[in-house]
XYZ file of C-alpha atoms in Angstrom:
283
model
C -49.911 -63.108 0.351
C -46.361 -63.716 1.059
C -45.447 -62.681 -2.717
C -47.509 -59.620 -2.772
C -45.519 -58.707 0.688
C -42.234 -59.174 -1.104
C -43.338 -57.339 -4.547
C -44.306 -54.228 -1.774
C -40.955 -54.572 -0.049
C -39.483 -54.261 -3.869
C -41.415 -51.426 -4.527
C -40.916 -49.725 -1.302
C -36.818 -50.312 -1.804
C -36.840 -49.121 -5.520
C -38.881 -45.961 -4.439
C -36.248 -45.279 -1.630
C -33.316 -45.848 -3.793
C -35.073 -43.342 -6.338
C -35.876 -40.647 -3.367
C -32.303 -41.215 -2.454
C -30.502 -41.004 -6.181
C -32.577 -37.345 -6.150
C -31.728 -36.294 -2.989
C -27.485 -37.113 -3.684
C -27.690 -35.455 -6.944
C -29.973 -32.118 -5.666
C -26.773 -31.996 -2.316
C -24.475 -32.234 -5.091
C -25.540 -29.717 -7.214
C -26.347 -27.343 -4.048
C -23.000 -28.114 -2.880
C -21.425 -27.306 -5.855
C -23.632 -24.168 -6.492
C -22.157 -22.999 -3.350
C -18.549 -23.816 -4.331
C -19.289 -21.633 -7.259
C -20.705 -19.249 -5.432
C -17.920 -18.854 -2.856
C -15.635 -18.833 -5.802
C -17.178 -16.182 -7.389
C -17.639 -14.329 -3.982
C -13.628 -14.318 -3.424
C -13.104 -12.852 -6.645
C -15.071 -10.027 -6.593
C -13.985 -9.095 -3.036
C -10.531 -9.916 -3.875
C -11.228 -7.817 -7.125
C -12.824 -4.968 -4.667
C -9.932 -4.552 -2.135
C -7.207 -4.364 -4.770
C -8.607 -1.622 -6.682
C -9.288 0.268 -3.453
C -5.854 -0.187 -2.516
C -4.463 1.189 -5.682
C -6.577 4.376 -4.892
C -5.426 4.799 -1.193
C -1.512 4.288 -3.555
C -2.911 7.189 -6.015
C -3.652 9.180 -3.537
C -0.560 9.237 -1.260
C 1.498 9.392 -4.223
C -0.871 12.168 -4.639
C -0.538 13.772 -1.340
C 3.875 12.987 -0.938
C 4.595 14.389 -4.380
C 2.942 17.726 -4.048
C 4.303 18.326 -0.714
C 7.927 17.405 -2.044
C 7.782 19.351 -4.804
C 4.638 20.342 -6.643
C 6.021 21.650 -10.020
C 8.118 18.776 -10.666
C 5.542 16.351 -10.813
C 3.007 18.386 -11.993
C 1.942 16.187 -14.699
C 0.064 14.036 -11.927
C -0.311 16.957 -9.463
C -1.957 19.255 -11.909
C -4.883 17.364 -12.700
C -6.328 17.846 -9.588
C -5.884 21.549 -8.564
C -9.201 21.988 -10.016
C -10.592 19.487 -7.638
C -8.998 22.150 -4.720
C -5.521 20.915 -4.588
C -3.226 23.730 -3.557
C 0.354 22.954 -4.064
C 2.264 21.628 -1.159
C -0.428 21.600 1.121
C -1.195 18.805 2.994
C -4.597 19.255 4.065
C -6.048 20.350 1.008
C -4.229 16.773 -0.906
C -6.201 14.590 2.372
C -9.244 16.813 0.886
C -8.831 15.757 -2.453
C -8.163 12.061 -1.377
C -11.456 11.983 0.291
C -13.255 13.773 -2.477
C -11.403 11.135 -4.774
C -12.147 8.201 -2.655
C -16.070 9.375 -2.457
C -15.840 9.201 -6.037
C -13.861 5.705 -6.387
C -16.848 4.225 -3.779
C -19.821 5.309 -6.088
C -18.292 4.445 -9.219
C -18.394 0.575 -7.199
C -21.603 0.573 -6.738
C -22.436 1.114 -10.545
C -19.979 -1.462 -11.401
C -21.207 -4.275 -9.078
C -24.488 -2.891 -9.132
C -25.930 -6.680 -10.246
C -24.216 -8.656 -7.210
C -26.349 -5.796 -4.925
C -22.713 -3.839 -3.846
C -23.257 -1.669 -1.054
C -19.867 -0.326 -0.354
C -19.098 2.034 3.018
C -15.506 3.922 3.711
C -15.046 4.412 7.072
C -12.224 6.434 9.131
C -9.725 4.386 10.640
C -6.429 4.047 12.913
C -3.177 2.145 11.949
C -0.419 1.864 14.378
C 3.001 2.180 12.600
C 4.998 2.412 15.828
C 6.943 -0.759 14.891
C 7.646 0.478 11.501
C 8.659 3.715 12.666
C 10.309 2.550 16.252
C 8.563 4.989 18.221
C 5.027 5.850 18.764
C 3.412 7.240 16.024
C -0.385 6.322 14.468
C -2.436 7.273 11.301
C -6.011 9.081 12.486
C -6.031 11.688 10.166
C -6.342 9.379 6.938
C -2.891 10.783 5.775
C 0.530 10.324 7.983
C 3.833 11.846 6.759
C 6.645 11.292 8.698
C 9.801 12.641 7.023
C 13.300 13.933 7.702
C 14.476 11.921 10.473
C 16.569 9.002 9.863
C 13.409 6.596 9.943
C 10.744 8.033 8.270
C 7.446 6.914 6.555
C 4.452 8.062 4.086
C 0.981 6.319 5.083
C -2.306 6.358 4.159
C -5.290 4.489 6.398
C -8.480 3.794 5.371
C -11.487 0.925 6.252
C -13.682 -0.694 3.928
C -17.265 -2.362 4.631
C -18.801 -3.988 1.817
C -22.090 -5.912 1.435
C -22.872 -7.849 -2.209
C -26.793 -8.545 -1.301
C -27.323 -10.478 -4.352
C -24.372 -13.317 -3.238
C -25.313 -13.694 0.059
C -22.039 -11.348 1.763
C -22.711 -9.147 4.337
C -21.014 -7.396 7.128
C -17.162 -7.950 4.998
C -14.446 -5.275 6.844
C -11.000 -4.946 5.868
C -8.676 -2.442 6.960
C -6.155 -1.436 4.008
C -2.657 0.535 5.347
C -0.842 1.553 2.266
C 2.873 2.967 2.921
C 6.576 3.574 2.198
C 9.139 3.129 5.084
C 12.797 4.350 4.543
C 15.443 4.405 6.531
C 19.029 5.771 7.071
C 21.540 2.788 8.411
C 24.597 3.797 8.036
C 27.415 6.315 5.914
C 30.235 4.995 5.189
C 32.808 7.781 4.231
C 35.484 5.659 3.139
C 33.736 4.275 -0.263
C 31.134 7.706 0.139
C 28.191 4.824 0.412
C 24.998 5.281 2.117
C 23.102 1.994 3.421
C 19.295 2.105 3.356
C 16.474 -0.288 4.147
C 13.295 0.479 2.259
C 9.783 -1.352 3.225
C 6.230 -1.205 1.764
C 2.959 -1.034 3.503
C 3.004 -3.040 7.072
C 6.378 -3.696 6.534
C 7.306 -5.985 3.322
C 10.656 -5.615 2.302
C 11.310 -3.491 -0.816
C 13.486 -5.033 -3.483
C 11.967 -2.801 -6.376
C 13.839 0.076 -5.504
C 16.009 -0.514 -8.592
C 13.907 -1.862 -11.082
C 10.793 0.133 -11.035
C 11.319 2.772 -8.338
C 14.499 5.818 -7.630
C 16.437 6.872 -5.410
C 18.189 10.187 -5.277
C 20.390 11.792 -2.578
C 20.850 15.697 -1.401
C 23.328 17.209 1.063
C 23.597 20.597 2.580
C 25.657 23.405 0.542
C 25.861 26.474 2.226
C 22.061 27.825 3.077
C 20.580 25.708 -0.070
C 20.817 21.713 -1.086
C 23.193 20.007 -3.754
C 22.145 16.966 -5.631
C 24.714 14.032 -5.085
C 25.808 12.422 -8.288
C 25.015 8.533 -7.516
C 27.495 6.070 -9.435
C 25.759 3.001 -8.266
C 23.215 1.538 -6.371
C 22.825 -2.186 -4.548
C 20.578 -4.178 -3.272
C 22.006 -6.676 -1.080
C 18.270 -8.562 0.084
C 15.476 -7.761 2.581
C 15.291 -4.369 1.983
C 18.767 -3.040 2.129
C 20.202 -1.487 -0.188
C 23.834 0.138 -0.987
C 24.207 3.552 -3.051
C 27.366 4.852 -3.783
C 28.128 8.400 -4.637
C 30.187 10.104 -6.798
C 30.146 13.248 -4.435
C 32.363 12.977 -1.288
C 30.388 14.430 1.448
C 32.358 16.400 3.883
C 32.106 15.270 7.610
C 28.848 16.250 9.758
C 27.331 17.503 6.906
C 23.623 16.901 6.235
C 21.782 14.802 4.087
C 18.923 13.721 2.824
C 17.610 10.155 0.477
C 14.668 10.395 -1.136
C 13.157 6.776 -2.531
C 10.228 6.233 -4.510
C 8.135 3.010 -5.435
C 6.788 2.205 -8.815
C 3.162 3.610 -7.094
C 4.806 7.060 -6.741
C 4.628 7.239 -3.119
C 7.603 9.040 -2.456
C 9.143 9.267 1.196
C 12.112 11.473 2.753
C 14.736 10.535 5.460
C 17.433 12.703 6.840
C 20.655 12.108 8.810
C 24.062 13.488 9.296
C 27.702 12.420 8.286
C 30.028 11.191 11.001
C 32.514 13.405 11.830
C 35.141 10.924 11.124
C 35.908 9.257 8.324
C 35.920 5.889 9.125
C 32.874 4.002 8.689
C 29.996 5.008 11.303
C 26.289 5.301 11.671
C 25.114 8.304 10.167
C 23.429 10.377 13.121
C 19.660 11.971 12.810
């Protein structure tokens, strides 16, 4: 009796150890099933957002470039007058954005279709007060803010987005897309212009050079001169120093206009000081 007891304690233990070897290795591969999962998850989402922030980009460009000046960029602007653009029009560029965007959101759900996408733009409100330093807000999808000596092109937009066949539901993100530029100061001295350019909610914008422009205007009479620019500097977070050939004459206005390598363009305006000594330009 006593051996037969310890062969079923034996058999009992080995059994256990078994159960417990399968249960290890079926956590382990559920955990890392999961991992792989989560991994892939991230990636698509991550994959999601960026694209639909390079459309909310494409369409501001879109929107800024046709209200600066339609016919100059009308290699981009062109293509979609058939879609309703009318040149220099705001509202009818937030129309085509939308129509655009509608587009962009079904052409998702095709593309994801096997991870079960189910992809929702929704109307949202971005505060840019801080950007801007004073109240101002983005309701009406499209925000352009220009010829004061802080001004700003934004776009707003919210994005829900389900992928039924991973498991994600309920995912929100709120995308701001933008291009801040202000006027610091003119110094008349050196005929130099200091500028601080920022992206989106605020990053500083050291691009300007490499992949975006710059150009500078001033008032002639009832019409606008282009200043010749001999150089331009960046000197870190955003600032940047551009030196003109043309002497501006005191209190005479002027505008910058900067572009990212997106082709949002933005517009900021300010006045010379009526002295020549080095001075904040006024707005």
């Amino acid at each position: 009796m006593p051996a037969r007891g310890q062969i079923l304690v034996a058999a009992v233990l080995v059994v256990g150890i078994l159960v417990m070897s399968v249960l290890v290795t079926a956590y382990q591969a559920h955990t890392l099933f999961l991992r792989t999962r989560s991994v892939v998850v991230r990636e698509t989402v991550g994959a999601i957002t960026v694209d639909f922030e390079r459309a909310l980009a494409a369409m501001l460009a879109l929107a800024t470039r046709t209200y600066f000046n339609h016919t100059r960029f009308s290699d981009f602007t062109a293509r979609f007058e058939e879609l309703g653009l009318e040149p220099g029009d705001l509202d009818s560029a937030k129309r085509v954005a939308r129509s655009f965007l509608e587009s962009w959101e079904a052409a998702v759900r095709v593309v994801y279709a096997e991870k079960g996408a189910q992809v929702e733009l929704v109307d949202s409100v971005a505060d840019v007060s801080d950007l801007l330093g004073k109240p101002a807000y983005v309701y009406d999808f499209v925000l352009l803010v220009w010829n004061l000596t802080t001004s700003g092109s934004y776009i707003c937009a919210g994005l829900k987005l389900n992928l039924t066949n991973m498991g994600l539901y309920g995912w929100k993100v709120l995308s701001l897309v933008g291009l801040t530029l202000s006027i610091d100061e003119y110094f008349a001295a050196n005929n130099t212009i200091r500028i601080k350019v920022l992206t989106d909610n605020g990053t500083y914008y050291g691009n300007l050079l490499a992949r975006g422009w710059v150009e500078v205007y001033y008032q002639q009479g009832e019409g606008w001169a282009k200043a010749t620019i001999k150089d331009v500097t960046y000197e870190g977070f955003g600032y940047y120093r551009i030196t003109l050939n043309t002497e501006l004459p005191d209190e005479t206005l002027f505008i910058v206009v900067a572009s990212d390598e997106r082709g949002i363009l933005v517009v900021s305006r300010a006045v010379t000081p009526a002295s020549p000594s080095k001075g904040k330009a006024r707005g």
